[in-house]
Every structure is written in C-alpha cells, then in structure tokens.
mmCIF file of C-alpha atoms in Angstrom:
data_model
loop_
_atom_site.group_PDB
_atom_site.id
_atom_site.type_symbol
_atom_site.label_atom_id
_atom_site.label_comp_id
_atom_site.label_asym_id
_atom_site.label_seq_id
_atom_site.Cartn_x
_atom_site.Cartn_y
_atom_site.Cartn_z
ATOM 1 C CA MET A 4 121.299 66.339 72.043
ATOM 2 C CA GLU A 5 119.750 69.743 72.239
ATOM 3 C CA ALA A 6 119.844 71.816 69.102
ATOM 4 C CA THR A 7 119.882 75.580 69.206
ATOM 5 C CA THR A 8 118.478 78.260 66.951
ATOM 6 C CA THR A 9 118.897 81.995 66.847
ATOM 7 C CA GLU A 10 115.932 83.761 68.408
ATOM 8 C CA ARG A 11 113.202 85.032 66.096
ATOM 9 C CA ALA A 12 111.180 88.104 66.971
ATOM 10 C CA PRO A 13 107.692 86.967 68.011
ATOM 11 C CA GLU A 14 104.858 87.882 65.655
ATOM 12 C CA PRO A 15 101.501 86.551 66.862
ATOM 13 C CA ARG A 16 99.286 84.900 64.211
ATOM 14 C CA SER A 17 96.003 83.087 64.531
ATOM 15 C CA SER A 18 95.894 79.339 64.779
ATOM 16 C CA SER A 19 93.667 79.359 61.703
ATOM 17 C CA ILE A 20 96.249 80.787 59.333
ATOM 18 C CA THR A 21 98.794 78.391 60.805
ATOM 19 C CA ALA A 22 96.436 75.510 60.046
ATOM 20 C CA VAL A 23 96.084 76.636 56.424
ATOM 21 C CA LEU A 24 99.846 76.894 56.005
ATOM 22 C CA ASP A 25 100.354 73.498 57.647
ATOM 23 C CA HIS A 26 97.921 72.003 55.154
ATOM 24 C CA ALA A 27 99.794 73.629 52.271
ATOM 25 C CA TRP A 28 103.061 72.193 53.545
ATOM 26 C CA ALA A 29 101.595 68.704 53.873
ATOM 27 C CA THR A 30 100.129 68.486 50.356
ATOM 28 C CA SER A 31 100.636 69.695 46.807
ATOM 29 C CA ALA A 32 97.975 71.682 44.911
ATOM 30 C CA PHE A 33 94.783 72.254 46.897
ATOM 31 C CA THR A 34 91.517 74.192 46.877
ATOM 32 C CA ALA A 35 89.546 76.015 49.547
ATOM 33 C CA ALA A 36 87.354 72.901 49.827
ATOM 34 C CA ASP A 37 90.446 70.865 50.684
ATOM 35 C CA VAL A 38 91.314 73.379 53.418
ATOM 36 C CA ILE A 39 87.770 73.186 54.786
ATOM 37 C CA THR A 40 87.945 69.399 54.961
ATOM 38 C CA ALA A 41 91.381 69.431 56.619
ATOM 39 C CA THR A 42 90.829 72.288 59.086
ATOM 40 C CA GLY A 43 87.079 72.759 59.625
ATOM 41 C CA LEU A 44 87.289 76.427 58.636
ATOM 42 C CA SER A 45 84.467 78.168 56.781
ATOM 43 C CA ARG A 46 84.809 78.718 53.032
ATOM 44 C CA SER A 47 85.172 82.475 53.327
ATOM 45 C CA THR A 48 87.857 82.118 56.029
ATOM 46 C CA ALA A 49 89.755 79.514 54.029
ATOM 47 C CA ILE A 50 89.839 81.791 50.968
ATOM 48 C CA THR A 51 90.702 84.916 52.975
ATOM 49 C CA LEU A 52 93.599 83.221 54.767
ATOM 50 C CA SER A 53 94.888 81.650 51.553
ATOM 51 C CA ASP A 54 94.938 85.102 49.969
ATOM 52 C CA GLU A 55 96.770 86.462 52.996
ATOM 53 C CA LEU A 56 99.385 83.734 52.671
ATOM 54 C CA ILE A 57 99.788 84.646 48.999
ATOM 55 C CA GLY A 58 100.460 88.223 50.092
ATOM 56 C CA LEU A 59 103.017 87.023 52.631
ATOM 57 C CA GLY A 60 104.796 85.044 49.926
ATOM 58 C CA TRP A 61 104.129 81.538 51.225
ATOM 59 C CA LEU A 62 101.478 80.451 48.715
ATOM 60 C CA THR A 63 101.034 80.868 44.985
ATOM 61 C CA GLU A 64 97.774 80.666 43.059
ATOM 62 C CA LEU A 65 97.656 78.133 40.240
ATOM 63 C CA ASP A 66 95.330 77.816 37.254
ATOM 64 C CA ASP A 67 91.790 77.228 38.462
ATOM 65 C CA ALA A 68 90.388 73.709 38.657
ATOM 66 C CA ARG A 69 88.631 73.939 35.271
ATOM 67 C CA GLN A 70 91.799 75.060 33.497
ATOM 68 C CA ALA A 71 93.674 72.268 35.285
ATOM 69 C CA GLY A 72 91.370 69.692 33.705
ATOM 70 C CA ALA A 73 88.675 69.159 36.343
ATOM 71 C CA ALA A 74 85.155 68.545 35.022
ATOM 72 C CA TYR A 75 82.693 71.340 35.864
ATOM 73 C CA ARG A 76 79.094 71.532 34.627
ATOM 74 C CA LYS A 77 78.249 74.935 36.053
ATOM 75 C CA GLY A 78 79.346 77.523 38.572
ATOM 76 C CA ARG A 79 82.647 79.216 39.260
ATOM 77 C CA PRO A 80 85.658 76.904 39.069
ATOM 78 C CA ALA A 81 87.564 76.412 42.315
ATOM 79 C CA ARG A 82 90.711 78.414 42.918
ATOM 80 C CA ARG A 83 93.822 76.330 43.449
ATOM 81 C CA TYR A 84 96.818 77.080 45.644
ATOM 82 C CA GLU A 85 100.227 75.625 46.322
ATOM 83 C CA LEU A 86 103.109 76.199 48.702
ATOM 84 C CA ARG A 87 105.816 78.338 47.130
ATOM 85 C CA ILE A 88 108.708 75.930 47.401
ATOM 86 C CA ASP A 89 110.986 78.628 45.956
ATOM 87 C CA ALA A 90 110.008 81.140 48.649
ATOM 88 C CA GLY A 91 113.414 80.634 50.195
ATOM 89 C CA ILE A 92 116.418 78.369 50.501
ATOM 90 C CA VAL A 93 117.618 76.199 53.354
ATOM 91 C CA VAL A 94 121.192 75.014 53.826
ATOM 92 C CA GLY A 95 122.243 71.792 55.543
ATOM 93 C CA VAL A 96 125.898 71.450 56.527
ATOM 94 C CA ASP A 97 127.850 68.374 57.534
ATOM 95 C CA ALA A 98 130.786 69.906 59.405
ATOM 96 C CA GLY A 99 132.727 66.677 59.771
ATOM 97 C CA ALA A 100 136.218 66.073 61.068
ATOM 98 C CA HIS A 101 137.832 65.772 57.630
ATOM 99 C CA SER A 102 135.501 67.682 55.315
ATOM 100 C CA ILE A 103 132.657 70.185 55.152
ATOM 101 C CA THR A 104 129.678 69.508 52.873
ATOM 102 C CA ALA A 105 126.923 72.077 52.365
ATOM 103 C CA ILE A 106 123.677 71.324 50.508
ATOM 104 C CA ALA A 107 121.282 74.123 49.513
ATOM 105 C CA ALA A 108 117.698 72.982 48.943
ATOM 106 C CA ASP A 109 114.207 74.321 48.297
ATOM 107 C CA LEU A 110 111.404 74.003 50.828
ATOM 108 C CA ARG A 111 110.547 70.473 49.691
ATOM 109 C CA GLY A 112 114.138 69.355 50.203
ATOM 110 C CA ARG A 113 115.063 69.227 46.512
ATOM 111 C CA GLU A 114 118.791 69.820 46.176
ATOM 112 C CA LEU A 115 119.666 73.025 44.343
ATOM 113 C CA ALA A 116 123.412 73.186 44.890
ATOM 114 C CA ARG A 117 126.200 71.733 46.976
ATOM 115 C CA SER A 118 129.799 72.356 47.869
ATOM 116 C CA HIS A 119 132.504 70.281 49.491
ATOM 117 C CA HIS A 120 135.625 71.559 51.255
ATOM 118 C CA PRO A 121 138.322 69.424 52.916
ATOM 119 C CA VAL A 122 139.493 70.469 56.358
ATOM 120 C CA ASP A 123 142.302 69.274 58.615
ATOM 121 C CA PRO A 124 140.936 67.599 61.780
ATOM 122 C CA ALA A 125 143.637 69.454 63.714
ATOM 123 C CA ALA A 126 142.862 72.832 62.101
ATOM 124 C CA THR A 127 142.516 75.920 64.262
ATOM 125 C CA ALA A 128 139.081 77.078 65.289
ATOM 126 C CA GLN A 129 139.196 79.954 62.817
ATOM 127 C CA ALA A 130 140.278 77.672 59.981
ATOM 128 C CA ARG A 131 137.260 75.440 60.657
ATOM 129 C CA VAL A 132 134.917 78.429 60.785
ATOM 130 C CA ASP A 133 136.400 79.690 57.501
ATOM 131 C CA ALA A 134 135.897 76.270 55.860
ATOM 132 C CA VAL A 135 132.244 76.190 56.938
ATOM 133 C CA ASP A 136 131.722 79.742 55.688
ATOM 134 C CA ALA A 137 133.337 78.894 52.350
ATOM 135 C CA ALA A 138 131.122 75.830 51.863
ATOM 136 C CA ILE A 139 127.931 77.732 52.693
ATOM 137 C CA ASP A 140 128.868 80.709 50.500
ATOM 138 C CA GLU A 141 129.716 78.500 47.533
ATOM 139 C CA ALA A 142 126.421 76.617 47.739
ATOM 140 C CA LEU A 143 124.443 79.852 48.043
ATOM 141 C CA ARG A 144 126.231 81.494 45.110
ATOM 142 C CA GLN A 145 125.006 78.689 42.883
ATOM 143 C CA CYS A 146 121.407 79.500 43.898
ATOM 144 C CA GLY A 147 121.382 83.149 42.887
ATOM 145 C CA PRO A 148 120.466 86.149 45.042
ATOM 146 C CA LYS A 149 117.724 84.569 47.166
ATOM 147 C CA PRO A 150 118.858 84.485 50.824
ATOM 148 C CA PRO A 151 118.559 81.385 53.036
ATOM 149 C CA LEU A 152 115.765 81.056 55.578
ATOM 150 C CA CYS A 153 117.634 78.650 57.867
ATOM 151 C CA ILE A 154 121.089 77.090 58.103
ATOM 152 C CA VAL A 155 121.644 73.868 60.071
ATOM 153 C CA LEU A 156 125.129 72.749 61.087
ATOM 154 C CA GLY A 157 125.861 69.129 61.980
ATOM 155 C CA VAL A 158 128.950 68.552 64.149
ATOM 156 C CA PRO A 159 130.529 65.392 65.631
ATOM 157 C CA ALA A 160 130.101 66.548 69.225
ATOM 158 C CA PRO A 161 127.355 66.780 71.860
ATOM 159 C CA ILE A 162 125.367 70.011 71.705
ATOM 160 C CA ASP A 163 123.599 71.942 74.466
ATOM 161 C CA ALA A 164 120.678 74.369 74.219
ATOM 162 C CA LEU A 165 123.050 77.207 73.265
ATOM 163 C CA GLY A 166 124.705 75.314 70.426
ATOM 164 C CA ARG A 167 127.866 74.705 72.416
ATOM 165 C CA SER A 168 129.765 71.540 73.225
ATOM 166 C CA PRO A 169 131.023 70.614 76.695
ATOM 167 C CA GLU A 170 134.414 72.131 77.438
ATOM 168 C CA GLY A 171 137.501 70.114 78.236
ATOM 169 C CA ASN A 172 137.346 67.583 75.398
ATOM 170 C CA VAL A 173 139.974 68.450 72.786
ATOM 171 C CA PHE A 174 138.155 66.755 69.919
ATOM 172 C CA TRP A 175 134.810 68.391 70.707
ATOM 173 C CA ASP A 176 136.506 71.784 71.093
ATOM 174 C CA ARG A 177 137.994 71.412 67.612
ATOM 175 C CA MET A 178 134.835 70.142 65.967
ATOM 176 C CA ASN A 179 132.554 72.793 67.422
ATOM 177 C CA PRO A 180 134.391 76.013 68.242
ATOM 178 C CA ARG A 181 130.957 77.638 68.699
ATOM 179 C CA LEU A 182 130.369 77.398 64.967
ATOM 180 C CA GLY A 183 126.792 78.629 65.142
ATOM 181 C CA GLU A 184 127.914 81.877 66.737
ATOM 182 C CA ARG A 185 130.919 82.450 64.515
ATOM 183 C CA ILE A 186 129.853 81.750 60.950
ATOM 184 C CA ARG A 187 129.042 84.661 58.653
ATOM 185 C CA ASP A 188 125.654 86.316 59.212
ATOM 186 C CA HIS A 189 123.251 85.430 56.404
ATOM 187 C CA GLY A 190 120.237 87.074 57.974
ATOM 188 C CA CYS A 191 118.542 83.852 58.999
ATOM 189 C CA ALA A 192 118.235 81.382 61.835
ATOM 190 C CA VAL A 193 121.227 79.115 62.514
ATOM 191 C CA VAL A 194 120.732 75.727 64.196
ATOM 192 C CA THR A 195 123.570 73.553 65.513
ATOM 193 C CA ASP A 196 122.972 69.866 66.166
ATOM 194 C CA ASN A 197 124.865 66.624 66.671
ATOM 195 C CA ASP A 198 125.716 64.668 63.507
ATOM 196 C CA ALA A 199 124.186 61.392 64.726
ATOM 197 C CA ASN A 200 120.931 63.172 65.563
ATOM 198 C CA LEU A 201 120.818 64.586 62.049
ATOM 199 C CA ALA A 202 121.609 61.178 60.571
ATOM 200 C CA ALA A 203 118.634 59.799 62.501
ATOM 201 C CA VAL A 204 116.439 62.596 61.144
ATOM 202 C CA ALA A 205 117.562 61.765 57.603
ATOM 203 C CA GLU A 206 116.816 58.063 58.068
ATOM 204 C CA GLY A 207 113.348 58.939 59.339
ATOM 205 C CA ALA A 208 112.685 61.299 56.428
ATOM 206 C CA ILE A 209 114.071 59.369 53.458
ATOM 207 C CA GLY A 210 115.923 56.288 54.734
ATOM 208 C CA ALA A 211 115.601 53.106 56.743
ATOM 209 C CA GLY A 212 113.595 54.809 59.499
ATOM 210 C CA VAL A 213 110.628 55.694 57.282
ATOM 211 C CA GLY A 214 107.491 54.205 58.824
ATOM 212 C CA VAL A 215 109.348 52.965 61.921
ATOM 213 C CA ASP A 216 108.244 54.454 65.256
ATOM 214 C CA SER A 217 111.333 53.540 67.288
ATOM 215 C CA TYR A 218 114.816 53.114 65.866
ATOM 216 C CA ILE A 219 118.442 54.021 66.474
ATOM 217 C CA THR A 220 120.877 55.347 63.908
ATOM 218 C CA VAL A 221 124.490 54.497 64.758
ATOM 219 C CA VAL A 222 127.120 56.541 62.950
ATOM 220 C CA THR A 223 130.237 54.482 62.324
ATOM 221 C CA GLY A 224 133.739 55.716 61.610
ATOM 222 C CA GLU A 225 136.450 56.782 64.016
ATOM 223 C CA ARG A 226 133.957 56.743 66.855
ATOM 224 C CA LEU A 227 130.411 55.582 67.485
ATOM 225 C CA GLY A 228 127.583 58.035 67.963
ATOM 226 C CA ALA A 229 123.869 57.390 68.024
ATOM 227 C CA GLY A 230 120.647 59.207 67.317
ATOM 228 C CA TYR A 231 117.603 57.768 69.117
ATOM 229 C CA VAL A 232 114.052 58.028 67.792
ATOM 230 C CA VAL A 233 111.527 56.614 70.264
ATOM 231 C CA ASP A 234 107.781 56.679 69.603
ATOM 232 C CA GLY A 235 108.402 58.978 66.673
ATOM 233 C CA ARG A 236 110.398 61.583 68.583
ATOM 234 C CA LEU A 237 114.113 62.318 68.560
ATOM 235 C CA VAL A 238 115.525 61.832 72.070
ATOM 236 C CA ARG A 239 117.839 64.663 73.152
ATOM 237 C CA GLY A 240 118.045 64.422 76.933
ATOM 238 C CA ARG A 241 120.156 67.160 78.519
ATOM 239 C CA GLY A 242 122.530 67.403 75.570
ATOM 240 C CA ARG A 243 124.548 64.182 75.605
ATOM 241 C CA ALA A 244 121.994 61.563 74.569
ATOM 242 C CA GLY A 245 123.678 59.415 71.947
ATOM 243 C CA GLU A 246 127.201 59.617 73.361
ATOM 244 C CA LEU A 247 128.117 55.958 73.726
ATOM 245 C CA HIS A 248 130.660 55.950 76.537
ATOM 246 C CA LEU A 249 128.504 53.359 78.302
ATOM 247 C CA LEU A 250 130.019 50.870 75.839
ATOM 248 C CA ASP A 251 133.253 51.120 77.832
ATOM 249 C CA LEU A 252 131.454 48.990 80.430
ATOM 250 C CA VAL A 253 130.101 46.319 78.067
ATOM 251 C CA ASP A 254 131.965 43.001 77.964
ATOM 252 C CA GLY A 255 133.158 42.232 74.457
ATOM 253 C CA VAL A 256 132.829 45.874 73.366
ATOM 254 C CA GLY A 257 134.925 47.907 75.762
ATOM 255 C CA SER A 258 134.889 51.298 74.039
ATOM 256 C CA SER A 259 133.040 53.595 71.651
ATOM 257 C CA ARG A 260 135.738 53.255 68.985
ATOM 258 C CA GLY A 261 134.166 53.167 65.557
ATOM 259 C CA ILE A 262 133.667 50.064 63.442
ATOM 260 C CA ALA A 263 135.761 51.441 60.581
ATOM 261 C CA ALA A 264 138.555 52.500 62.940
ATOM 262 C CA LEU A 265 138.789 49.117 64.653
ATOM 263 C CA LEU A 266 138.683 47.081 61.444
ATOM 264 C CA ARG A 267 141.488 49.249 60.093
ATOM 265 C CA ASP A 268 143.581 48.858 63.238
ATOM 266 C CA TRP A 269 142.989 45.110 63.471
ATOM 267 C CA GLY A 270 143.873 44.659 59.808
ATOM 268 C CA ARG A 271 147.084 46.628 60.192
ATOM 269 C CA GLU A 272 148.052 44.651 63.285
ATOM 270 C CA TYR A 273 147.752 41.408 61.301
ATOM 271 C CA ARG A 274 149.650 42.959 58.404
ATOM 272 C CA GLU A 275 152.506 44.172 60.620
ATOM 273 C CA SER A 276 152.713 40.916 62.598
ATOM 274 C CA GLY A 277 153.766 38.914 59.562
ATOM 275 C CA GLY A 278 151.067 36.397 60.354
ATOM 276 C CA LEU A 279 149.171 36.811 57.098
ATOM 277 C CA PRO A 280 149.424 33.983 54.557
ATOM 278 C CA GLU A 281 150.768 35.029 51.168
ATOM 279 C CA SER A 282 147.403 34.192 49.628
ATOM 280 C CA SER A 283 145.665 36.887 51.670
ATOM 281 C CA PRO A 284 144.733 40.007 49.680
ATOM 282 C CA LEU A 285 145.753 42.022 52.739
ATOM 283 C CA SER A 286 149.352 40.770 52.465
ATOM 284 C CA ARG A 287 149.721 42.602 49.158
ATOM 285 C CA ILE A 288 148.608 45.985 50.501
ATOM 286 C CA PRO A 289 151.049 48.420 52.149
ATOM 287 C CA VAL A 290 150.337 48.683 55.862
ATOM 288 C CA ALA A 291 149.348 52.337 55.581
ATOM 289 C CA GLN A 292 146.703 51.455 52.985
ATOM 290 C CA VAL A 293 144.956 48.747 54.984
ATOM 291 C CA ASP A 294 141.570 50.083 56.025
ATOM 292 C CA ALA A 295 138.097 48.842 56.848
ATOM 293 C CA GLN A 296 137.077 48.688 53.199
ATOM 294 C CA SER A 297 140.055 46.517 52.278
ATOM 295 C CA VAL A 298 139.360 44.165 55.198
ATOM 296 C CA LEU A 299 135.698 43.828 54.205
ATOM 297 C CA ALA A 300 136.634 43.352 50.537
ATOM 298 C CA ALA A 301 139.069 40.590 51.506
ATOM 299 C CA ALA A 302 136.319 38.918 53.555
ATOM 300 C CA ASP A 303 134.025 39.030 50.524
ATOM 301 C CA GLN A 304 136.751 37.128 48.651
ATOM 302 C CA GLY A 305 136.771 34.443 51.350
ATOM 303 C CA ASP A 306 140.062 35.421 53.006
ATOM 304 C CA THR A 307 140.270 33.496 56.300
ATOM 305 C CA VAL A 308 141.979 36.270 58.281
ATOM 306 C CA ALA A 309 139.504 38.907 57.108
ATOM 307 C CA LEU A 310 136.585 36.570 57.843
ATOM 308 C CA ASP A 311 137.926 36.095 61.363
ATOM 309 C CA LEU A 312 137.959 39.880 61.810
ATOM 310 C CA VAL A 313 134.417 40.098 60.451
ATOM 311 C CA ARG A 314 133.221 37.474 62.963
ATOM 312 C CA ARG A 315 135.018 39.306 65.766
ATOM 313 C CA MET A 316 133.464 42.642 64.782
ATOM 314 C CA GLY A 317 130.055 41.056 64.151
ATOM 315 C CA ASP A 318 130.003 39.747 67.697
ATOM 316 C CA ARG A 319 130.966 43.189 68.997
ATOM 317 C CA ILE A 320 128.118 44.757 67.010
ATOM 318 C CA ALA A 321 125.698 42.146 68.387
ATOM 319 C CA ARG A 322 126.654 42.888 71.993
ATOM 320 C CA MET A 323 126.449 46.629 71.435
ATOM 321 C CA SER A 324 123.083 46.329 69.661
ATOM 322 C CA ALA A 325 121.676 44.155 72.440
ATOM 323 C CA ILE A 326 122.472 46.887 74.973
ATOM 324 C CA LEU A 327 121.199 49.809 72.895
ATOM 325 C CA GLY A 328 118.182 48.015 71.473
ATOM 326 C CA GLY A 329 117.260 46.417 74.774
ATOM 327 C CA LEU A 330 117.342 49.662 76.736
ATOM 328 C CA LEU A 331 114.907 51.413 74.431
ATOM 329 C CA ASP A 332 113.070 48.417 72.930
ATOM 330 C CA VAL A 333 113.521 49.748 69.390
ATOM 331 C CA GLU A 334 112.388 47.991 66.224
ATOM 332 C CA ARG A 335 115.475 48.687 64.147
ATOM 333 C CA ILE A 336 119.098 49.792 64.411
ATOM 334 C CA VAL A 337 120.476 51.510 61.325
ATOM 335 C CA PHE A 338 124.235 51.575 60.792
ATOM 336 C CA ALA A 339 125.296 54.627 58.810
ATOM 337 C CA GLY A 340 128.599 55.922 57.540
ATOM 338 C CA GLY A 341 131.157 55.429 54.828
ATOM 339 C CA ILE A 342 131.380 51.637 55.244
ATOM 340 C CA SER A 343 127.627 50.999 55.470
ATOM 341 C CA PRO A 344 127.370 49.712 51.858
ATOM 342 C CA SER A 345 129.957 47.030 52.718
ATOM 343 C CA MET A 346 128.478 45.872 56.030
ATOM 344 C CA SER A 347 126.322 42.975 54.823
ATOM 345 C CA GLN A 348 128.562 40.202 56.223
ATOM 346 C CA LEU A 349 129.103 42.082 59.477
ATOM 347 C CA LEU A 350 125.372 42.499 60.018
ATOM 348 C CA GLU A 351 124.669 38.884 59.084
ATOM 349 C CA VAL A 352 127.035 37.733 61.837
ATOM 350 C CA ALA A 353 125.608 40.256 64.302
ATOM 351 C CA SER A 354 122.010 39.292 63.473
ATOM 352 C CA GLU A 355 122.816 35.622 64.060
ATOM 353 C CA ARG A 356 124.392 36.295 67.457
ATOM 354 C CA ILE A 357 122.204 39.015 68.959
ATOM 355 C CA PRO A 358 119.372 36.630 70.026
ATOM 356 C CA GLY A 359 121.860 34.969 72.360
ATOM 357 C CA TYR A 360 122.420 38.277 74.147
ATOM 358 C CA MET A 361 118.764 39.277 74.586
ATOM 359 C CA SER A 362 115.702 37.794 76.226
ATOM 360 C CA ALA A 363 113.350 39.989 74.196
ATOM 361 C CA GLU A 364 112.837 40.057 70.438
ATOM 362 C CA PRO A 365 116.001 41.646 69.019
ATOM 363 C CA PRO A 366 115.912 44.722 66.804
ATOM 364 C CA GLN A 367 116.454 44.376 63.084
ATOM 365 C CA LEU A 368 120.011 45.372 62.103
ATOM 366 C CA VAL A 369 120.267 47.143 58.749
ATOM 367 C CA ALA A 370 122.786 49.213 56.825
ATOM 368 C CA SER A 371 121.903 52.747 55.774
ATOM 369 C CA GLU A 372 121.500 53.391 52.065
ATOM 370 C CA LEU A 373 121.919 57.173 52.319
ATOM 371 C CA GLY A 374 125.671 57.175 51.868
ATOM 372 C CA ALA A 375 127.952 60.032 52.805
ATOM 373 C CA ASP A 376 125.168 62.648 52.561
ATOM 374 C CA MET A 377 123.234 61.374 55.574
ATOM 375 C CA VAL A 378 124.196 64.210 57.957
ATOM 376 C CA ALA A 379 123.778 66.976 55.385
ATOM 377 C CA GLN A 380 120.410 65.539 54.324
ATOM 378 C CA GLY A 381 119.319 65.404 57.946
ATOM 379 C CA ALA A 382 120.424 69.009 58.323
ATOM 380 C CA VAL A 383 118.307 69.984 55.297
ATOM 381 C CA ALA A 384 115.252 68.210 56.755
ATOM 382 C CA THR A 385 115.815 69.922 60.120
ATOM 383 C CA ALA A 386 116.152 73.328 58.440
ATOM 384 C CA ILE A 387 112.873 72.824 56.559
ATOM 385 C CA ASP A 388 111.144 71.850 59.805
ATOM 386 C CA ASP A 389 112.511 74.984 61.493
ATOM 387 C CA VAL A 390 111.198 77.188 58.672
ATOM 388 C CA ARG A 391 107.841 75.457 58.751
ATOM 389 C CA ARG A 392 107.446 75.953 62.504
ATOM 390 C CA ASN A 393 108.502 79.607 62.316
ATOM 391 C CA ALA A 394 107.121 80.574 58.906
ATOM 392 C CA LEU A 395 104.723 83.257 60.126
ATOM 393 C CA ARG A 396 107.571 85.001 61.957
ATOM 394 C CA ILE A 397 109.723 85.210 58.833
ATOM 395 C CA ASP A 398 109.531 88.234 56.572
ATOM 396 C CA LEU A 399 110.318 86.818 53.148
ATOM 397 C CA ALA A 400 111.050 90.274 51.804
ATOM 398 C CA ARG A 401 113.633 90.879 54.513
ATOM 399 C CA PRO A 402 114.630 87.746 56.477
ATOM 400 C CA VAL A 403 114.903 88.061 60.255
ATOM 401 C CA ARG A 404 118.392 88.898 61.532
#
C-alpha cells in the first residue's frame, strides 16, 4: 500500500557525504579510519565531510580515541564521531478505529514520550483529526521545544500515493479522512501508511520478522489485513496490497472478518443458544462480555465448547495461511493484534492442519510478541527511515515546511 510524504525541497549533495552519514547511521562511535574502510574515501575527505556533518547538526564529536581508552604509543589520537540521535524527534501514530496512540522517539527509535486518546469509530472526520492532533501534541509537549523531523500515521485503510483511501467505503472514509493533509502543521514531513504495512515493518525491525527475508504480518481484530515482505522488501502494489477480500472466495474461510471478531461472535451465539453446559466458563459470563479472550481462556481451561471453537478457527487460519503463504512462498506468517499473546492453541491447530492444504513446505505460523504497540512502533521505524533518506535536505535549524 503506497505511503505518501510531503514534498521536500531538493538540495543536491554529493554521494560521498551521503555515504559518511549512512555509515554514521549504521554504527555507533566511529573514526575517520572506520569511514575509509566502509566507504573507500581518502582520509582527508572523510575528515572534511565528518566536520561538515557536524556543522549541519547530524554528527557530534566525542572524546578522542586515547581519551576513550584506546592504546596509543605515538602520534595524534584519532578523532571520534557519532550520529546525533537527539538531532530531532520522530513521531509514530497508530490512528486506530477505537483509539489513537502517538509515540515520540529519538533517531535510534528510543521512546521519549507517548500519548493515548480514545476515539469513537463513528466519530466525524473532524473529531478524528482533532484526536490525532491531540495525541501528537501531547507526545511532543513531553519532549520539550525540539520540533519533529517526520510524523508517520498508520490507518486501517488502503493508502494511495497521495495518502488517500479509495472513496465509497464508509469505514475507510471514517478511518482516513485525508488525515495527512488535515493534521496540524508541525513543519516536517508527514507520511500516511496502512496499519498492516507498519505492523510488518515493526516485525522486521524488532519482532518476529528479524532475519527473515520473506514473511507476512496478519493484523487480527475486527478485520484481517496483511503486510507482505518479500525478499526483504515491503510489497505495496498499486495501493491495495494486503487487503484480503480474496478470502471471500476461499472454502472454509469465506470472508476477511477478523479472528477476534469471529471468536467473539461464535462465543456469543453459543451463549445465546442455551446450548452451553453449566460447567462451561462461558455460561457464567453475560452475553455482552463474551469476547475472543474469554473464549480462548475457556479453551485453556479445557472447556469442550471453547475447544471446538478453537479447532474451527484453527482450521480457518490454516486454510487462509495456505493461500497467503503459498502465493508468495514466504517463510513465516506472523499474527499480530490484541489477541496474539493468547493464540498458542489456535496456531497449534493451524500448524497441524496446514500441511494438508499445501503441496509445498508450509510457512511457520507464529504469534507476534510486540503487543498493542506494533503499528506505532512500525510508524516510528518508518519515520526514522524517512529522515535517514532525506537527511541532507532537512535544515535542523529550521525544519522544512
């Protein structure tokens, strides 16, 4: 799904200074000799460009190598440099259906502040924009006067190259009322992307996708959405890659309804039917309080009805995973979302059944360990990548508007 960013004014820089900055971003403290080894530049050029990057605000000079404890017998000790991780702030936002979470972080992704604001899924477009603004402003206030260098918004809707969602879908219209264009101007780039794409980015940066070339992250909840990483690259297509309406055509699946939503509905149907034995933990819960977590908890206690629902859902997951994994020949499918910590039995059933639906080696099915922050963390990682790619076009003294 194509992300969008506000246009930055072009400012040509040499490939050499870009190479030095890339090296700084990829390592911690370094010397001119390290730059020479990594880039092939001459010593004088490496030092000159490092000094220029200090002047631009991207690098800081540390104590020299002798003061840092390196052993020197003679000669001038090497100068040492480091990326200024406090040169600016990035903000990652999970603009979900029910709540808005904003995380402010430094340029290494270390969280500096966060805010969380509930929002009504049926709220007006302006109310949603206001909630996003409030979350961003609150996170930034906790970080002091330094302005952000990039803000990334994650929304539960497909995104085109302009940061807009296709018209005509009521849910998408509500979730993304052109948020990127309407939030308050903070003098920096704004990127809008799909939540499942950002979840996939987060898994690749700090989660179950680390070290895996090809994987899918499936976001569970009210609906299913997927972020595809194939051969190390996020697949975007023309803007709707990851929308899982093809599941409507899959026998035994039939829709892109979310795992949590279906387990809740199935549990409530059993509860309302009067068919639950008195021994079932679900029989003691008011109908309105039966949800996916309570069904999975009852299954963990050995409840026969809940176990039947787990087997039913596990088979559905297996069929779905066979289609998605088979199409792209991925190594792993990561299931992310609020119920991911409770999915062990579901994924055991699915893992047992998926070989029967595939002729090739099936993908490994795992639950995400990132929790509810997955989209916001992916947004932070995407914001840092945007700053890194555009660093030499950013004036740190006066961010680009």
